[in-house]
């Protein structure tokens, strides 16, 4: 369980880092003036050549790798709700690195997310363990 939570923590750190890089990169791009094919193509071309956006995609990919590892090791009903902790990590990262202001009502929401994650983590801890498989003895 501790190993899974460590991988989750690392993955959420990767995802939050990726989000910060993506936001920094998008802030550097000229905003679209209209929504049409040529304007979308311009934004996509600018995005795929932006170092911040490329770093963001890289860290999102690292998060995805962590998520795949976690999915192979744990129940999705345990894992997926815990990925909501990315809202907590991303908010802290936005404050530290993007200097965003967070209202008190958003902090209340973050506290609720943390409480929910704690309940989910606790439910995994108290889940009945399957009985061990009997040992098979090979011929004597």
PDB file of C-alpha atoms in Angstrom:
ATOM      1  CA  UNK A   1       0.000   0.000   0.000  1.00  0.00           C
ATOM      2  CA  UNK A   2       2.816   2.419   0.874  1.00  0.00           C
ATOM      3  CA  UNK A   3       4.481   1.698  -2.482  1.00  0.00           C
ATOM      4  CA  UNK A   4       1.255   2.510  -4.340  1.00  0.00           C
ATOM      5  CA  UNK A   5       0.790   5.759  -2.442  1.00  0.00           C
ATOM      6  CA  UNK A   6       4.392   6.736  -3.186  1.00  0.00           C
ATOM      7  CA  UNK A   7       3.881   6.094  -6.910  1.00  0.00           C
ATOM      8  CA  UNK A   8       0.627   8.069  -6.726  1.00  0.00           C
ATOM      9  CA  UNK A   9       2.406  10.978  -4.991  1.00  0.00           C
ATOM     10  CA  UNK A  10       5.153  10.966  -7.635  1.00  0.00           C
ATOM     11  CA  UNK A  11       2.572  10.763 -10.416  1.00  0.00           C
ATOM     12  CA  UNK A  12       0.529  13.635  -9.015  1.00  0.00           C
ATOM     13  CA  UNK A  13       3.713  15.689  -8.758  1.00  0.00           C
ATOM     14  CA  UNK A  14       4.452  14.940 -12.414  1.00  0.00           C
ATOM     15  CA  UNK A  15       0.926  15.909 -13.422  1.00  0.00           C
ATOM     16  CA  UNK A  16       0.966  19.172 -11.481  1.00  0.00           C
ATOM     17  CA  UNK A  17       4.366  20.038 -12.950  1.00  0.00           C
ATOM     18  CA  UNK A  18       2.989  19.330 -16.403  1.00  0.00           C
ATOM     19  CA  UNK A  19      -0.029  21.541 -15.805  1.00  0.00           C
ATOM     20  CA  UNK A  20       2.172  24.444 -14.691  1.00  0.00           C
ATOM     21  CA  UNK A  21       4.381  24.077 -17.782  1.00  0.00           C
ATOM     22  CA  UNK A  22       1.348  23.871 -20.068  1.00  0.00           C
ATOM     23  CA  UNK A  23      -0.140  27.013 -18.521  1.00  0.00           C
ATOM     24  CA  UNK A  24       3.162  28.918 -18.845  1.00  0.00           C
ATOM     25  CA  UNK A  25       3.415  27.851 -22.464  1.00  0.00           C
ATOM     26  CA  UNK A  26      -0.160  28.788 -23.288  1.00  0.00           C
ATOM     27  CA  UNK A  27       0.366  32.207 -21.695  1.00  0.00           C
ATOM     28  CA  UNK A  28       3.179  32.786 -24.210  1.00  0.00           C
ATOM     29  CA  UNK A  29       0.999  32.041 -27.234  1.00  0.00           C
ATOM     30  CA  UNK A  30      -1.099  34.638 -28.970  1.00  0.00           C
ATOM     31  CA  UNK A  31      -4.712  33.927 -28.085  1.00  0.00           C
ATOM     32  CA  UNK A  32      -6.993  32.856 -30.933  1.00  0.00           C
ATOM     33  CA  UNK A  33      -9.059  35.702 -32.340  1.00  0.00           C
ATOM     34  CA  UNK A  34     -11.665  33.441 -33.920  1.00  0.00           C
ATOM     35  CA  UNK A  35     -12.431  29.769 -33.966  1.00  0.00           C
ATOM     36  CA  UNK A  36     -11.718  28.408 -37.428  1.00  0.00           C
ATOM     37  CA  UNK A  37      -9.415  25.813 -38.962  1.00  0.00           C
ATOM     38  CA  UNK A  38      -6.594  28.189 -39.856  1.00  0.00           C
ATOM     39  CA  UNK A  39      -6.573  29.808 -36.409  1.00  0.00           C
ATOM     40  CA  UNK A  40      -6.574  26.428 -34.660  1.00  0.00           C
ATOM     41  CA  UNK A  41      -3.728  25.285 -36.940  1.00  0.00           C
ATOM     42  CA  UNK A  42      -1.763  28.428 -36.021  1.00  0.00           C
ATOM     43  CA  UNK A  43      -2.208  27.801 -32.294  1.00  0.00           C
ATOM     44  CA  UNK A  44      -1.298  24.100 -32.636  1.00  0.00           C
ATOM     45  CA  UNK A  45       1.831  24.971 -34.670  1.00  0.00           C
ATOM     46  CA  UNK A  46       2.887  27.533 -32.058  1.00  0.00           C
ATOM     47  CA  UNK A  47       2.159  25.052 -29.254  1.00  0.00           C
ATOM     48  CA  UNK A  48       4.223  22.180 -30.648  1.00  0.00           C
ATOM     49  CA  UNK A  49       7.250  24.446 -30.919  1.00  0.00           C
ATOM     50  CA  UNK A  50       6.936  25.949 -27.439  1.00  0.00           C
ATOM     51  CA  UNK A  51       9.435  24.556 -24.905  1.00  0.00           C
ATOM     52  CA  UNK A  52       7.079  24.993 -21.941  1.00  0.00           C
ATOM     53  CA  UNK A  53       4.290  23.108 -23.689  1.00  0.00           C
ATOM     54  CA  UNK A  54       6.648  20.320 -24.732  1.00  0.00           C
ATOM     55  CA  UNK A  55       7.861  20.012 -21.116  1.00  0.00           C
ATOM     56  CA  UNK A  56       4.247  19.972 -19.974  1.00  0.00           C
ATOM     57  CA  UNK A  57       3.407  17.137 -22.343  1.00  0.00           C
ATOM     58  CA  UNK A  58       6.508  15.251 -21.168  1.00  0.00           C
ATOM     59  CA  UNK A  59       5.477  15.493 -17.499  1.00  0.00           C
ATOM     60  CA  UNK A  60       1.890  14.545 -18.358  1.00  0.00           C
ATOM     61  CA  UNK A  61       3.295  11.449 -20.101  1.00  0.00           C
ATOM     62  CA  UNK A  62       5.283  10.581 -16.965  1.00  0.00           C
ATOM     63  CA  UNK A  63       2.057  10.874 -14.956  1.00  0.00           C
ATOM     64  CA  UNK A  64       0.355   8.563 -17.431  1.00  0.00           C
ATOM     65  CA  UNK A  65       3.106   5.969 -16.962  1.00  0.00           C
ATOM     66  CA  UNK A  66       2.614   6.152 -13.174  1.00  0.00           C
ATOM     67  CA  UNK A  67      -1.125   5.780 -13.706  1.00  0.00           C
ATOM     68  CA  UNK A  68      -0.613   2.643 -15.801  1.00  0.00           C
ATOM     69  CA  UNK A  69       1.593   1.133 -13.095  1.00  0.00           C
ATOM     70  CA  UNK A  70      -1.000   1.964 -10.455  1.00  0.00           C
ATOM     71  CA  UNK A  71      -3.834   0.504 -12.531  1.00  0.00           C
ATOM     72  CA  UNK A  72      -1.985  -2.787 -12.815  1.00  0.00           C
ATOM     73  CA  UNK A  73      -1.561  -2.961  -9.028  1.00  0.00           C
ATOM     74  CA  UNK A  74      -4.787  -1.631  -7.493  1.00  0.00           C
ATOM     75  CA  UNK A  75      -8.545  -1.454  -7.838  1.00  0.00           C
ATOM     76  CA  UNK A  76      -9.781   1.362 -10.036  1.00  0.00           C
ATOM     77  CA  UNK A  77     -12.414   2.214  -7.410  1.00  0.00           C
ATOM     78  CA  UNK A  78      -9.542   2.955  -5.027  1.00  0.00           C
ATOM     79  CA  UNK A  79      -7.135   4.544  -7.475  1.00  0.00           C
ATOM     80  CA  UNK A  80      -9.244   6.811  -9.635  1.00  0.00           C
ATOM     81  CA  UNK A  81     -10.837   8.875  -6.851  1.00  0.00           C
ATOM     82  CA  UNK A  82      -7.362   9.422  -5.357  1.00  0.00           C
ATOM     83  CA  UNK A  83      -6.231  11.009  -8.617  1.00  0.00           C
ATOM     84  CA  UNK A  84      -8.554  13.874  -7.610  1.00  0.00           C
ATOM     85  CA  UNK A  85      -5.723  14.911  -5.311  1.00  0.00           C
ATOM     86  CA  UNK A  86      -4.240  16.462  -8.426  1.00  0.00           C
ATOM     87  CA  UNK A  87      -6.580  19.383  -7.717  1.00  0.00           C
ATOM     88  CA  UNK A  88      -4.760  19.916  -4.430  1.00  0.00           C
ATOM     89  CA  UNK A  89      -1.290  19.534  -5.962  1.00  0.00           C
ATOM     90  CA  UNK A  90      -2.159  21.762  -8.932  1.00  0.00           C
ATOM     91  CA  UNK A  91      -3.580  24.488  -6.735  1.00  0.00           C
ATOM     92  CA  UNK A  92      -0.449  24.585  -4.603  1.00  0.00           C
ATOM     93  CA  UNK A  93       1.722  24.571  -7.746  1.00  0.00           C
ATOM     94  CA  UNK A  94      -0.332  27.402  -9.265  1.00  0.00           C
ATOM     95  CA  UNK A  95       0.165  29.470  -6.123  1.00  0.00           C
ATOM     96  CA  UNK A  96       3.898  28.796  -5.925  1.00  0.00           C
ATOM     97  CA  UNK A  97       4.881  28.988  -9.580  1.00  0.00           C
ATOM     98  CA  UNK A  98       2.140  30.967 -11.342  1.00  0.00           C
ATOM     99  CA  UNK A  99       1.397  33.330  -8.422  1.00  0.00           C
ATOM    100  CA  UNK A 100      -2.337  32.712  -8.703  1.00  0.00           C
ATOM    101  CA  UNK A 101      -4.720  33.779  -5.961  1.00  0.00           C
ATOM    102  CA  UNK A 102      -7.060  31.167  -4.517  1.00  0.00           C
ATOM    103  CA  UNK A 103     -10.337  32.225  -2.926  1.00  0.00           C
ATOM    104  CA  UNK A 104     -11.553  30.817   0.371  1.00  0.00           C
ATOM    105  CA  UNK A 105     -14.400  28.956  -1.329  1.00  0.00           C
ATOM    106  CA  UNK A 106     -11.866  27.121  -3.492  1.00  0.00           C
ATOM    107  CA  UNK A 107      -9.904  26.185  -0.373  1.00  0.00           C
ATOM    108  CA  UNK A 108     -13.109  24.746   1.100  1.00  0.00           C
ATOM    109  CA  UNK A 109     -13.490  22.622  -2.034  1.00  0.00           C
ATOM    110  CA  UNK A 110      -9.890  21.457  -1.736  1.00  0.00           C
ATOM    111  CA  UNK A 111     -10.478  20.456   1.885  1.00  0.00           C
ATOM    112  CA  UNK A 112     -13.491  18.397   0.789  1.00  0.00           C
ATOM    113  CA  UNK A 113     -11.359  16.695  -1.857  1.00  0.00           C
ATOM    114  CA  UNK A 114      -8.747  15.846   0.774  1.00  0.00           C
ATOM    115  CA  UNK A 115     -11.418  14.469   3.116  1.00  0.00           C
ATOM    116  CA  UNK A 116     -12.810  12.319   0.293  1.00  0.00           C
ATOM    117  CA  UNK A 117      -9.346  11.010  -0.543  1.00  0.00           C
ATOM    118  CA  UNK A 118      -8.796  10.156   3.130  1.00  0.00           C
ATOM    119  CA  UNK A 119     -12.059   8.163   3.223  1.00  0.00           C
ATOM    120  CA  UNK A 120     -11.090   6.277   0.083  1.00  0.00           C
ATOM    121  CA  UNK A 121      -7.623   5.517   1.427  1.00  0.00           C
ATOM    122  CA  UNK A 122      -9.103   4.340   4.726  1.00  0.00           C
ATOM    123  CA  UNK A 123     -11.611   2.118   2.904  1.00  0.00           C
ATOM    124  CA  UNK A 124      -8.717   0.344   1.164  1.00  0.00           C
ATOM    125  CA  UNK A 125      -6.980  -0.139   4.499  1.00  0.00           C
ATOM    126  CA  UNK A 126      -9.999  -1.810   6.137  1.00  0.00           C
ATOM    127  CA  UNK A 127     -10.935  -3.906   3.083  1.00  0.00           C
ATOM    128  CA  UNK A 128     -10.938  -7.627   3.940  1.00  0.00           C
ATOM    129  CA  UNK A 129      -7.823  -9.377   2.686  1.00  0.00           C
ATOM    130  CA  UNK A 130      -8.279 -12.497   0.537  1.00  0.00           C
ATOM    131  CA  UNK A 131      -7.166 -15.720   2.225  1.00  0.00           C
ATOM    132  CA  UNK A 132      -3.677 -16.875   1.271  1.00  0.00           C
ATOM    133  CA  UNK A 133      -3.471 -19.578  -1.335  1.00  0.00           C
ATOM    134  CA  UNK A 134      -2.525 -22.999   0.092  1.00  0.00           C
ATOM    135  CA  UNK A 135       0.984 -24.141  -0.659  1.00  0.00           C
ATOM    136  CA  UNK A 136       1.219 -27.000  -3.107  1.00  0.00           C
ATOM    137  CA  UNK A 137       3.836 -29.585  -2.276  1.00  0.00           C
ATOM    138  CA  UNK A 138       5.574 -31.188  -5.201  1.00  0.00           C
ATOM    139  CA  UNK A 139       6.031 -35.000  -5.086  1.00  0.00           C
ATOM    140  CA  UNK A 140       7.982 -36.610  -2.269  1.00  0.00           C
TER     141      UNK A 140
END
